[in-house]
mmCIF file of C-alpha atoms in Angstrom:
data_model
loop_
_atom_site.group_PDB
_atom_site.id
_atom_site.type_symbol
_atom_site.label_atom_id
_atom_site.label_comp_id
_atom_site.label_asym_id
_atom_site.label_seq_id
_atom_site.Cartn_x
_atom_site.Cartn_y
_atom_site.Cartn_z
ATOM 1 C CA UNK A 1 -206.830 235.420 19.637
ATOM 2 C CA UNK A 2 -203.779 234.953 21.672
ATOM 3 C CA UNK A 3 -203.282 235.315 25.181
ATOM 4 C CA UNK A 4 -200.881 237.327 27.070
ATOM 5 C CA UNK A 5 -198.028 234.037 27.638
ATOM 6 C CA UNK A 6 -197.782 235.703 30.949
ATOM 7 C CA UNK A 7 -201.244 235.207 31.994
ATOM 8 C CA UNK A 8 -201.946 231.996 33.534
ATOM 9 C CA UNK A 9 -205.263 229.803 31.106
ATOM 10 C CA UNK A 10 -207.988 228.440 33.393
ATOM 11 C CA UNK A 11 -208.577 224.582 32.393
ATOM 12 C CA UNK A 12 -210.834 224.341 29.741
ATOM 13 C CA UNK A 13 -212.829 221.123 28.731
ATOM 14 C CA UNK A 14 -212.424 219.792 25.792
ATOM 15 C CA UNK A 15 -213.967 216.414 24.386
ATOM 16 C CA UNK A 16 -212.219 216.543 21.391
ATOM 17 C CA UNK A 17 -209.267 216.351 23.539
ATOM 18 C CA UNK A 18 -210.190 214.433 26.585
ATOM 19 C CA UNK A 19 -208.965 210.263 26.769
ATOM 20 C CA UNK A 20 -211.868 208.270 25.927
ATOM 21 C CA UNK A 21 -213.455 206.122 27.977
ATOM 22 C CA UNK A 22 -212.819 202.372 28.344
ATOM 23 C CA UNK A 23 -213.974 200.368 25.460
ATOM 24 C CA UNK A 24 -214.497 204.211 23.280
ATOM 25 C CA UNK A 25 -213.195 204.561 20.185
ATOM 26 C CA UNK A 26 -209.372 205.817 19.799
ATOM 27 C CA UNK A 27 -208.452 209.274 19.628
ATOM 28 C CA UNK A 28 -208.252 209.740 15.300
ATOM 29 C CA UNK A 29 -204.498 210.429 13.848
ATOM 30 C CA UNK A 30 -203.678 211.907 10.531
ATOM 31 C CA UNK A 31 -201.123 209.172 10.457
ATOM 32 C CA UNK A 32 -203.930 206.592 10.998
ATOM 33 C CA UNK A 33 -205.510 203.932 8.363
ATOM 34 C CA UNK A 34 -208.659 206.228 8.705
ATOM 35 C CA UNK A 35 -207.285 208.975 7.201
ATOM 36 C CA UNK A 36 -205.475 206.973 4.947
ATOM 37 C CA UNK A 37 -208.333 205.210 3.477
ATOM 38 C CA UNK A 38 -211.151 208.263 3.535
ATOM 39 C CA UNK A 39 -209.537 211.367 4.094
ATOM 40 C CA UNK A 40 -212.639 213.529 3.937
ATOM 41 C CA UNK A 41 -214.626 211.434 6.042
ATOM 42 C CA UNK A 42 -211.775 211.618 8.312
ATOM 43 C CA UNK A 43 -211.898 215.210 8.010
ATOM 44 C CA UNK A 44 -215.776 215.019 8.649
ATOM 45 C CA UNK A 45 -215.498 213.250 12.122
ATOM 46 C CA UNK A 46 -212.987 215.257 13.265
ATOM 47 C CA UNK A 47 -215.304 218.358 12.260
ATOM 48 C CA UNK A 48 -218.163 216.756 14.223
ATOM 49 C CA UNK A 49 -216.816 215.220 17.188
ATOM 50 C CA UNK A 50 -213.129 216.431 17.657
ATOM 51 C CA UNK A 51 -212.928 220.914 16.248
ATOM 52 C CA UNK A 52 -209.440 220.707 18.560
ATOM 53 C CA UNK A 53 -207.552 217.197 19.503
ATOM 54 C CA UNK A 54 -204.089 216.468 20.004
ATOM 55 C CA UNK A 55 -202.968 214.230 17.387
ATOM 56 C CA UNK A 56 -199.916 212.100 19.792
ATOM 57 C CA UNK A 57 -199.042 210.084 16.861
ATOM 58 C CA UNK A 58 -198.413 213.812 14.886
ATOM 59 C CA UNK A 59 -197.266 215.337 18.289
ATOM 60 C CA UNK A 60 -199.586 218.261 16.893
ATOM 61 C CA UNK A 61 -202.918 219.872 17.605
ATOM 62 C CA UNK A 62 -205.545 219.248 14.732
ATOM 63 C CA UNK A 63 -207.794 222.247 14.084
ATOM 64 C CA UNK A 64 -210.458 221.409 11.416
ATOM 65 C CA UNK A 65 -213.312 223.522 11.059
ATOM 66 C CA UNK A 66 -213.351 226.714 8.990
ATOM 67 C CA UNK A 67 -214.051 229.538 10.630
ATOM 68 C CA UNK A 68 -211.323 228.243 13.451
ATOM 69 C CA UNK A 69 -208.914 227.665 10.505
ATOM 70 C CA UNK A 70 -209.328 230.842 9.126
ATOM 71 C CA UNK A 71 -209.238 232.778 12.232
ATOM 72 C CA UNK A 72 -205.780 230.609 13.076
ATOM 73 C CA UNK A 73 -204.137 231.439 9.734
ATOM 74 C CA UNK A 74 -204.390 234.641 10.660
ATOM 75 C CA UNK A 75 -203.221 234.702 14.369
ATOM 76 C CA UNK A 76 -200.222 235.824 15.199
ATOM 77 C CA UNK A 77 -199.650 233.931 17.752
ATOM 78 C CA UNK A 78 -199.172 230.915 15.716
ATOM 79 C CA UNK A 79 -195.877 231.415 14.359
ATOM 80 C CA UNK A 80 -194.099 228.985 10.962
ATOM 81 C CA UNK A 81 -191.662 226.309 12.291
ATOM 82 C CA UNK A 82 -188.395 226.559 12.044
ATOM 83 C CA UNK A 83 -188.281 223.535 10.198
ATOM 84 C CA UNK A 84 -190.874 222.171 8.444
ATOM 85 C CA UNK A 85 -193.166 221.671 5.481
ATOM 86 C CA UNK A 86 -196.926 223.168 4.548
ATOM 87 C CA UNK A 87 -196.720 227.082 5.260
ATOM 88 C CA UNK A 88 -198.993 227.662 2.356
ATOM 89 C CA UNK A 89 -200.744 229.657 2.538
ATOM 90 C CA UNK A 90 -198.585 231.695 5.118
ATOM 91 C CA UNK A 91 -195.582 233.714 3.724
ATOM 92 C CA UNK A 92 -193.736 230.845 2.153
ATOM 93 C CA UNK A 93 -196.931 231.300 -0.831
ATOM 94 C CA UNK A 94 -197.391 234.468 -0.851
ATOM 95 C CA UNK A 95 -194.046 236.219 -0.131
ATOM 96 C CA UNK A 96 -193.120 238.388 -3.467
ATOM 97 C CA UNK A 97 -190.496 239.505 -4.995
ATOM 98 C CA UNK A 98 -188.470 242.499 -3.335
ATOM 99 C CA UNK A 99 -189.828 244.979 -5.806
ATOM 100 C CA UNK A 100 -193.239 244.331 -6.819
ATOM 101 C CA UNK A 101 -193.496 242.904 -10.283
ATOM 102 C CA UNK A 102 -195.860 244.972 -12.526
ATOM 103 C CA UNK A 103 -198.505 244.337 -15.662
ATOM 104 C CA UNK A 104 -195.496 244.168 -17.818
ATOM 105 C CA UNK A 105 -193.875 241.525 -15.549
ATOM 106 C CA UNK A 106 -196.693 239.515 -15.653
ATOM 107 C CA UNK A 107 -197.421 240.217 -19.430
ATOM 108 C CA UNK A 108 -194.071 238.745 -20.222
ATOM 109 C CA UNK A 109 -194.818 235.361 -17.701
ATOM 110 C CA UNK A 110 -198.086 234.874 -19.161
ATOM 111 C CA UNK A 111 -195.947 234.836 -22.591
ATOM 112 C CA UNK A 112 -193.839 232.363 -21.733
ATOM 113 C CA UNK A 113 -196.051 229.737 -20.209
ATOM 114 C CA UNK A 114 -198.358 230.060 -22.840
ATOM 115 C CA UNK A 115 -195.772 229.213 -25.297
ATOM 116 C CA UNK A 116 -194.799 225.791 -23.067
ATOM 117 C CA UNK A 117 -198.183 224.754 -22.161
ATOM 118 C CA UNK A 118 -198.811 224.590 -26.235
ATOM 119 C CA UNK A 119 -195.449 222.905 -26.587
ATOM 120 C CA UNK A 120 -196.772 220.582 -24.412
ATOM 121 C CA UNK A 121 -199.995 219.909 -25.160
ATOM 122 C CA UNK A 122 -199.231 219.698 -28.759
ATOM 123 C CA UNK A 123 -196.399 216.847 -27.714
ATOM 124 C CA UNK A 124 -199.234 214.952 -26.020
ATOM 125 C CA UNK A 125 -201.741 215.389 -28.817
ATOM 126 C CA UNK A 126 -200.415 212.522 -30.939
ATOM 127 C CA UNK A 127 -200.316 210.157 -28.350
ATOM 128 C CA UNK A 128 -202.988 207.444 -28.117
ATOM 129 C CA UNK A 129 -202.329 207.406 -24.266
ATOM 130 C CA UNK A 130 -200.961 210.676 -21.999
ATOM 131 C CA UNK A 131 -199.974 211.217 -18.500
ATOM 132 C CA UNK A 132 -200.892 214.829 -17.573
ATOM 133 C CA UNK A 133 -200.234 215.083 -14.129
ATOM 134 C CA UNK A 134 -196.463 213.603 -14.614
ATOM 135 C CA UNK A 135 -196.450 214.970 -18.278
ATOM 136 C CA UNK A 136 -197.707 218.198 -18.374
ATOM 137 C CA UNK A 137 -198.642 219.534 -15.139
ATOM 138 C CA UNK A 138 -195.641 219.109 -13.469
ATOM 139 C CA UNK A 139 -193.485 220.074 -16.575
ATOM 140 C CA UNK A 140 -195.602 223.344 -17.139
ATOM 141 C CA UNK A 141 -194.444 225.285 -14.025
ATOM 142 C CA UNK A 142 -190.550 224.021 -13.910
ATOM 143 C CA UNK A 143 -190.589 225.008 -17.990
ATOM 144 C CA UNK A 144 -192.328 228.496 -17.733
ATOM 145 C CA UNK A 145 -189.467 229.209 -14.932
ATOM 146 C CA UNK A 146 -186.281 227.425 -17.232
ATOM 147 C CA UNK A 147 -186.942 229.227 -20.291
ATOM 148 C CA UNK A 148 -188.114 232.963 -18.165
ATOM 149 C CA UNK A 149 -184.882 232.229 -16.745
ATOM 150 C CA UNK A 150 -182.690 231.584 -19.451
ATOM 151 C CA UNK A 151 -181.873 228.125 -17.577
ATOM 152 C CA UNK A 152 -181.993 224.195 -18.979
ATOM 153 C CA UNK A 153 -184.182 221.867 -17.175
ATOM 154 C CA UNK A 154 -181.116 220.662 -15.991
ATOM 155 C CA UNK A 155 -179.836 223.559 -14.541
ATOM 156 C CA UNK A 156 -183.101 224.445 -12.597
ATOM 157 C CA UNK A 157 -183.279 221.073 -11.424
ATOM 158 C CA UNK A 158 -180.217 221.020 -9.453
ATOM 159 C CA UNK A 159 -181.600 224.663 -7.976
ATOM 160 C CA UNK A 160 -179.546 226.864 -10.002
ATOM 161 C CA UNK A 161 -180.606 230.480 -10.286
ATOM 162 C CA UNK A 162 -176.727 231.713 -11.777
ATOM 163 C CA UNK A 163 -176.214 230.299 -15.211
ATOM 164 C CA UNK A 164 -177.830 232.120 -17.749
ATOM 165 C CA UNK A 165 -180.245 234.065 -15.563
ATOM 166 C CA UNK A 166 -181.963 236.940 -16.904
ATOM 167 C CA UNK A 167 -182.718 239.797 -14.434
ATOM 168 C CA UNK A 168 -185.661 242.077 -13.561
ATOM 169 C CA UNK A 169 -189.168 241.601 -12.147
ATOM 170 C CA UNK A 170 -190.127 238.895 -14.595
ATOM 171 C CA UNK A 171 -187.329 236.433 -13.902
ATOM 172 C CA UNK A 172 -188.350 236.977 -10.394
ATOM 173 C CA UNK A 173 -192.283 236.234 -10.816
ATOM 174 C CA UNK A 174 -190.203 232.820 -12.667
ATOM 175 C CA UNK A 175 -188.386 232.081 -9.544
ATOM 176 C CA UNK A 176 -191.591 232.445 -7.366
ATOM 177 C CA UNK A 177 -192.595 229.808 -10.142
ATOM 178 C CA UNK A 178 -189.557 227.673 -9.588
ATOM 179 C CA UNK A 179 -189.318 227.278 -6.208
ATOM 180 C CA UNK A 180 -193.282 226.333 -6.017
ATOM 181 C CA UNK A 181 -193.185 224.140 -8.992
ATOM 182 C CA UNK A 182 -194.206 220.909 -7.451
ATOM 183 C CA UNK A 183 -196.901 222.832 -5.956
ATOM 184 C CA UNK A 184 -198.675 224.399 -8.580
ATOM 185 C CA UNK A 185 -198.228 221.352 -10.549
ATOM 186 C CA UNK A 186 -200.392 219.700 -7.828
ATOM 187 C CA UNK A 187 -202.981 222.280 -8.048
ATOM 188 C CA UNK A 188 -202.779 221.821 -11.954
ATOM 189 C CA UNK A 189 -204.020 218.086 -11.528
ATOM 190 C CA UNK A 190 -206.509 218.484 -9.113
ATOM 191 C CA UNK A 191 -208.200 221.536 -11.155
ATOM 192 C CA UNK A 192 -208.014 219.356 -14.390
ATOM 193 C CA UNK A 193 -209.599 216.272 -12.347
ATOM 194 C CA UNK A 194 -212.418 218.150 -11.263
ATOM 195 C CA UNK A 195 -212.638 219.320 -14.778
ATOM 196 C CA UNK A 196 -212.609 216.015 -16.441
ATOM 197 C CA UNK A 197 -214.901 214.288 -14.264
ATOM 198 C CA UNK A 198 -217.661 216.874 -15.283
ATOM 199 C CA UNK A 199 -217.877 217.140 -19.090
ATOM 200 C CA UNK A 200 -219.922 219.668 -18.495
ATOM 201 C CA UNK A 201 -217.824 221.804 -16.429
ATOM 202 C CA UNK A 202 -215.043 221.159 -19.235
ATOM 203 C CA UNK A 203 -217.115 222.260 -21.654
ATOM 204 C CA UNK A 204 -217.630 225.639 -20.026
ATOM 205 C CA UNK A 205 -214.118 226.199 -19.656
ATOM 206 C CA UNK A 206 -213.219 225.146 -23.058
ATOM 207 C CA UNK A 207 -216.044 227.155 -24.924
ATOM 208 C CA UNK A 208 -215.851 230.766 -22.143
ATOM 209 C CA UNK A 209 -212.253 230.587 -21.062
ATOM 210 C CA UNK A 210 -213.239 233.731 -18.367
ATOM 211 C CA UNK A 211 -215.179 230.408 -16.939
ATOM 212 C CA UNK A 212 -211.298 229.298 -15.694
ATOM 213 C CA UNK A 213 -210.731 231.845 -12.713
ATOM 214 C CA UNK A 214 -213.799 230.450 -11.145
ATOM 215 C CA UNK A 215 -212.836 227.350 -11.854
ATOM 216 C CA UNK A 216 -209.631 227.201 -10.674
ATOM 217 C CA UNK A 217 -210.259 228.513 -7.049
ATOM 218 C CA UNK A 218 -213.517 226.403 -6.200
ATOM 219 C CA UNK A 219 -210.586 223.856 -7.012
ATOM 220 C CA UNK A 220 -208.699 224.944 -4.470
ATOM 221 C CA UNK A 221 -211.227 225.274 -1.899
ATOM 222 C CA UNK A 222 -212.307 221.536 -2.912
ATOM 223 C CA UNK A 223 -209.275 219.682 -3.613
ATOM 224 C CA UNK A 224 -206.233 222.302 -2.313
ATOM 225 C CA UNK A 225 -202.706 221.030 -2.914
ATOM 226 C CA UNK A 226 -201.394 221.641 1.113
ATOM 227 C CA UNK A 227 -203.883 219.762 3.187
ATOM 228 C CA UNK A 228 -201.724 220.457 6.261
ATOM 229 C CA UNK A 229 -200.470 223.918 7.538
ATOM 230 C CA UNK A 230 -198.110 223.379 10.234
ATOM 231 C CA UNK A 231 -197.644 226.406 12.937
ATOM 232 C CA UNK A 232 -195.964 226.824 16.542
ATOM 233 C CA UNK A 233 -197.559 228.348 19.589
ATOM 234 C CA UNK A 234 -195.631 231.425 20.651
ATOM 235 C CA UNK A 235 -197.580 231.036 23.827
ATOM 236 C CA UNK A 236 -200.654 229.798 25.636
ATOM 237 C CA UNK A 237 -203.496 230.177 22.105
ATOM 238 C CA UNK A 238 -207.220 229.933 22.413
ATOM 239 C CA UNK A 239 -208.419 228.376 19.410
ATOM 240 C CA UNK A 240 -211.430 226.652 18.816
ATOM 241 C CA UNK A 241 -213.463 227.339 22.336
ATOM 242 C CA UNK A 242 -210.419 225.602 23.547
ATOM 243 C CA UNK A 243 -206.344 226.466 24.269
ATOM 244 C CA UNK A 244 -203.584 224.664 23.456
ATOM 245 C CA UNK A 245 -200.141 225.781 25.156
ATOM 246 C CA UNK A 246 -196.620 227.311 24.439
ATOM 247 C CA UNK A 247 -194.656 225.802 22.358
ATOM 248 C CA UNK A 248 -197.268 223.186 20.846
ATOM 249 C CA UNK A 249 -197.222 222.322 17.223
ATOM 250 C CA UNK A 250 -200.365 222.858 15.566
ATOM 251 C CA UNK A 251 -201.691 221.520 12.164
ATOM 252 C CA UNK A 252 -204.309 223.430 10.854
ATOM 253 C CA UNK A 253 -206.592 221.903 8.635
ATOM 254 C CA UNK A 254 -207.221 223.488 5.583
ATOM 255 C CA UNK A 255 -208.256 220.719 3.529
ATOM 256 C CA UNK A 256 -211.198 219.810 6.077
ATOM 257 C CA UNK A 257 -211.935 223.559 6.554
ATOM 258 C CA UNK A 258 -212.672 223.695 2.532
ATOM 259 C CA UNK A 259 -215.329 221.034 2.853
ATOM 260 C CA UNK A 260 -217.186 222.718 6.060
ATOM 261 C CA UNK A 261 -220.587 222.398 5.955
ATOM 262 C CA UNK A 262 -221.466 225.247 8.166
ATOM 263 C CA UNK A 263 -219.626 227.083 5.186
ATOM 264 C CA UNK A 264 -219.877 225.755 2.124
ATOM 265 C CA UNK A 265 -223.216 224.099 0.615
ATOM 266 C CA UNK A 266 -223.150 220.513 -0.751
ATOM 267 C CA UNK A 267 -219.217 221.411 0.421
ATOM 268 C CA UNK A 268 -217.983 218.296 -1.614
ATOM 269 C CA UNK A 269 -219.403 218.997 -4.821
ATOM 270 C CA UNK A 270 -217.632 220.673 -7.749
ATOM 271 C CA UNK A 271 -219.217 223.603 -8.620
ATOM 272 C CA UNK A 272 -216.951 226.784 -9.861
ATOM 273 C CA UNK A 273 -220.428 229.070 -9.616
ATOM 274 C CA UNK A 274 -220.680 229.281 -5.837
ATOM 275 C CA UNK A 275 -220.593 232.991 -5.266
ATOM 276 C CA UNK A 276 -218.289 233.004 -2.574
ATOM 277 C CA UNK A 277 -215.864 230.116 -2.485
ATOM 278 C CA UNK A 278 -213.693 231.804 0.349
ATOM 279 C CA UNK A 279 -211.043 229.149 -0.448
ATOM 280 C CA UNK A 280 -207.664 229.052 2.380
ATOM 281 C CA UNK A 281 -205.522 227.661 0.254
ATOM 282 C CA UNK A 282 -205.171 230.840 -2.171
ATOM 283 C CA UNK A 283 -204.031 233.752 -0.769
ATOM 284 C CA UNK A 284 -204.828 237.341 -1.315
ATOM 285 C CA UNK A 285 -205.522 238.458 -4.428
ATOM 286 C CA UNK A 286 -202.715 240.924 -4.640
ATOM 287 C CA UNK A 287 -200.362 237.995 -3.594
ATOM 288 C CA UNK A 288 -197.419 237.510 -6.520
ATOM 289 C CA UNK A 289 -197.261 233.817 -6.206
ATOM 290 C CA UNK A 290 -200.888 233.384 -6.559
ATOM 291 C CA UNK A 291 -201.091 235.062 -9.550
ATOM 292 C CA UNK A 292 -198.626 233.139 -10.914
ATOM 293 C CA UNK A 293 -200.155 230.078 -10.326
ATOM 294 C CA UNK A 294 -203.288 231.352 -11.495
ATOM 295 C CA UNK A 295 -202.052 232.484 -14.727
ATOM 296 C CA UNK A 296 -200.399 228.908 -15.485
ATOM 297 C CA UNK A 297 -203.828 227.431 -14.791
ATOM 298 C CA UNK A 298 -205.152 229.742 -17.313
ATOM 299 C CA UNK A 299 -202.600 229.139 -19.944
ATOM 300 C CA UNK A 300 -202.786 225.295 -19.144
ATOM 301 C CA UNK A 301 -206.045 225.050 -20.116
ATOM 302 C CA UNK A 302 -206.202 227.335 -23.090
ATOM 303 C CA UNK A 303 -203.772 225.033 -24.676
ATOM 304 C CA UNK A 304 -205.379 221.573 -23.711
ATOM 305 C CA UNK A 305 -208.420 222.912 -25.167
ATOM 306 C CA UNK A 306 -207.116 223.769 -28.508
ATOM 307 C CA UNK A 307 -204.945 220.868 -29.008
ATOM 308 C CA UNK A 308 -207.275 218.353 -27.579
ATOM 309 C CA UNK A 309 -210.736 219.417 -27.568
ATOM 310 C CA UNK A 310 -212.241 216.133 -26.870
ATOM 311 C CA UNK A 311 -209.877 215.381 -24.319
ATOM 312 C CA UNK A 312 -211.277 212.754 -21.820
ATOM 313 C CA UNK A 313 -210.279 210.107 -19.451
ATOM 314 C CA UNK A 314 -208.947 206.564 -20.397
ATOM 315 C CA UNK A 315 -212.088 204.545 -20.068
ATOM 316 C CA UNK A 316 -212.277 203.050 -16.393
ATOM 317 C CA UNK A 317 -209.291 205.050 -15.131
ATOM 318 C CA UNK A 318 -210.564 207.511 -11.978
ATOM 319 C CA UNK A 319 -207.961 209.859 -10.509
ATOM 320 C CA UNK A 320 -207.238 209.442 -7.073
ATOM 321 C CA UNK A 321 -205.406 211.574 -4.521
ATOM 322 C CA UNK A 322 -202.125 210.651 -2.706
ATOM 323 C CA UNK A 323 -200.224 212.167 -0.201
ATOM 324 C CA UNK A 324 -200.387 213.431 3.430
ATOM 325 C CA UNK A 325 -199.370 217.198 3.608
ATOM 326 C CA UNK A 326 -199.735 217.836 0.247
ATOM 327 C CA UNK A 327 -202.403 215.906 -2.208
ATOM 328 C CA UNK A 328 -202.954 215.592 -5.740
ATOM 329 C CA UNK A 329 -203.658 212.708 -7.930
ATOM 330 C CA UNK A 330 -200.155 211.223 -8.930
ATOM 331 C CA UNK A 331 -201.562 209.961 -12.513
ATOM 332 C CA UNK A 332 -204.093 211.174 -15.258
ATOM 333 C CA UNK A 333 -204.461 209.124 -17.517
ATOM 334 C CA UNK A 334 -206.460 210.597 -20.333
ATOM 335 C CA UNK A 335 -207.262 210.053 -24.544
ATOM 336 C CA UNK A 336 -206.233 213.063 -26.112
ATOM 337 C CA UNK A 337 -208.101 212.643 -29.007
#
């Protein structure tokens, strides 16, 4: 909770944020070759052995564990930046539309992007050799929005919203699609890596599509598309046993927080039947721009299913995830037939 910026913050202790001692080892950075080379088990020692550090190479506080994550998300003494990437899932994900869309709204979306994911998929289905992160999960999202809009690829690429626009609540539920394109094209790859990797899991989604939803958000506890959520301290902000003062950036975590331990069994297994994935990186469920991107991951894989069913990975390729805010896997390489 935060503190009245008035009141004056006894010292607190903190090893996580203490210098070490002579010949100890360095204080870990998010811009450092250990998180570079093993982000998770740079995620796991800072969970063990630093819950609250300032990162001096970031110029941020790193808070890592869940429950402090959580409880920070929602604190509103943390405030968005200015300026700034990552404030998913704060109200940059889940602000909506003026006037709430309704079923019909969404009826008309899920129309749409059902029609270009099977455009797509179908392209893809002669090929020996396909691409789907840079072929059809980022093109799924920007197409749903073009054609809901009434826009060319073209147009929407150089951020038009004029030319051709159609109006009403389901071109807006197309512009929340739009401006988080590259997003929910990055939580596209990551669910359909997990998938892949596990034939089984595949399988289960291809043969009980209601076997998606679950899917799809144990995806984005395990593998979320914004690692980093980057907030401000209004003023002096207990988090984490610890404080950190006014005006300090903070960088909360929510990529380590999903693989928590003390939350999550076996946290970095795949496994869409945990019965309460409690995932950060979604929203609330009444939150317009998760639905969207829930309802493309539904129609996504729908149409992979149908127009490749045996869909599997080129043999020796293994996805692997890039980035350092945001994180997907840049290529898929897959045999569609």
């Amino acid at each position: 909770m935060p503190v009245d910026p008035g009141a004056p913050i006894p010292p607190t202790p903190l090893p996580a944020a203490a210098a070490p001692a002579p010949g100890a080892p360095a204080v870990p950075s998010l811009l450092g070759p250990e998180a570079v080379s093993d982000r998770y088990g740079f995620y796991r020692t800072l969970r063990e052995s630093y819950p609250l550090v300032r990162d001096d190479r970031l110029g941020a506080w790193l808070v890592s564990r869940y429950g402090d994550v959580a409880a920070a998300l929602d604190d509103p003494g943390l405030v968005r930046p200015r300026r700034g990437l990552c404030c998913w899932p704060g109200e940059a994900w889940c602000a909506g539309p003026r006037r709430e869309p309704d079923d019909e709204a969404f009826g008309v979306l899920r129309e749409v992007s059902e029609r270009t994911a099977f455009v797509l998929a179908r392209r893809l289905a002669r090929r020996e050799v396909a691409d789907l992160a840079g072929e059809f999960c980022h093109w799924l999202p920007v197409g749903t929005a073009a054609t809901a809009l009434g826009l060319s690829y073209a147009e929407l690429a150089r951020g038009s919203r004029a030319g051709g626009r159609r109006a009403g609540p389901a071109a807006s539920l197309a512009v929340l699609a739009a401006d988080r394109s590259a997003l929910i094209g990055k939580a596209l790859a990551s669910l359909l890596a997990n998938l892949l990797d596990r034939p089984d899991e595949w399988a289960a989604v291809r043969d009980a599509p209601g076997a998606l939803t679950a899917a799809w958000r144990e995806s984005l506890r395990r593998n979320p598309p914004v690692h980093v959520v980057l907030r401000r301290a209004r003023g002096n902000v207990r988090i984490a046993e610890g404080a950190v003062p006014a005006g300090a950036a903070v960088a909360l975590l929510v990529g380590a927080a999903g693989r928590d331990p003390d939350r999550f069994a076996a946290p970095d297994r795949f496994d869409p039947r945990r019965t309460a994935p409690a995932q950060l990186a979604f929203g609330p469920p009444d939150c317009p721009a998760a639905r969207v991107a829930e309802l493309q991951a539904e129609c996504a894989a729908r149409a992979l299913c149908e127009a490749m069913p045996e869909l599997r990975w080129v043999e020796g390729f293994r996805p692997t995830e890039t980035g350092l805010l945001t994180r997907a896997p840049r290529t898929l390489l897959v045999r569609p037939a």
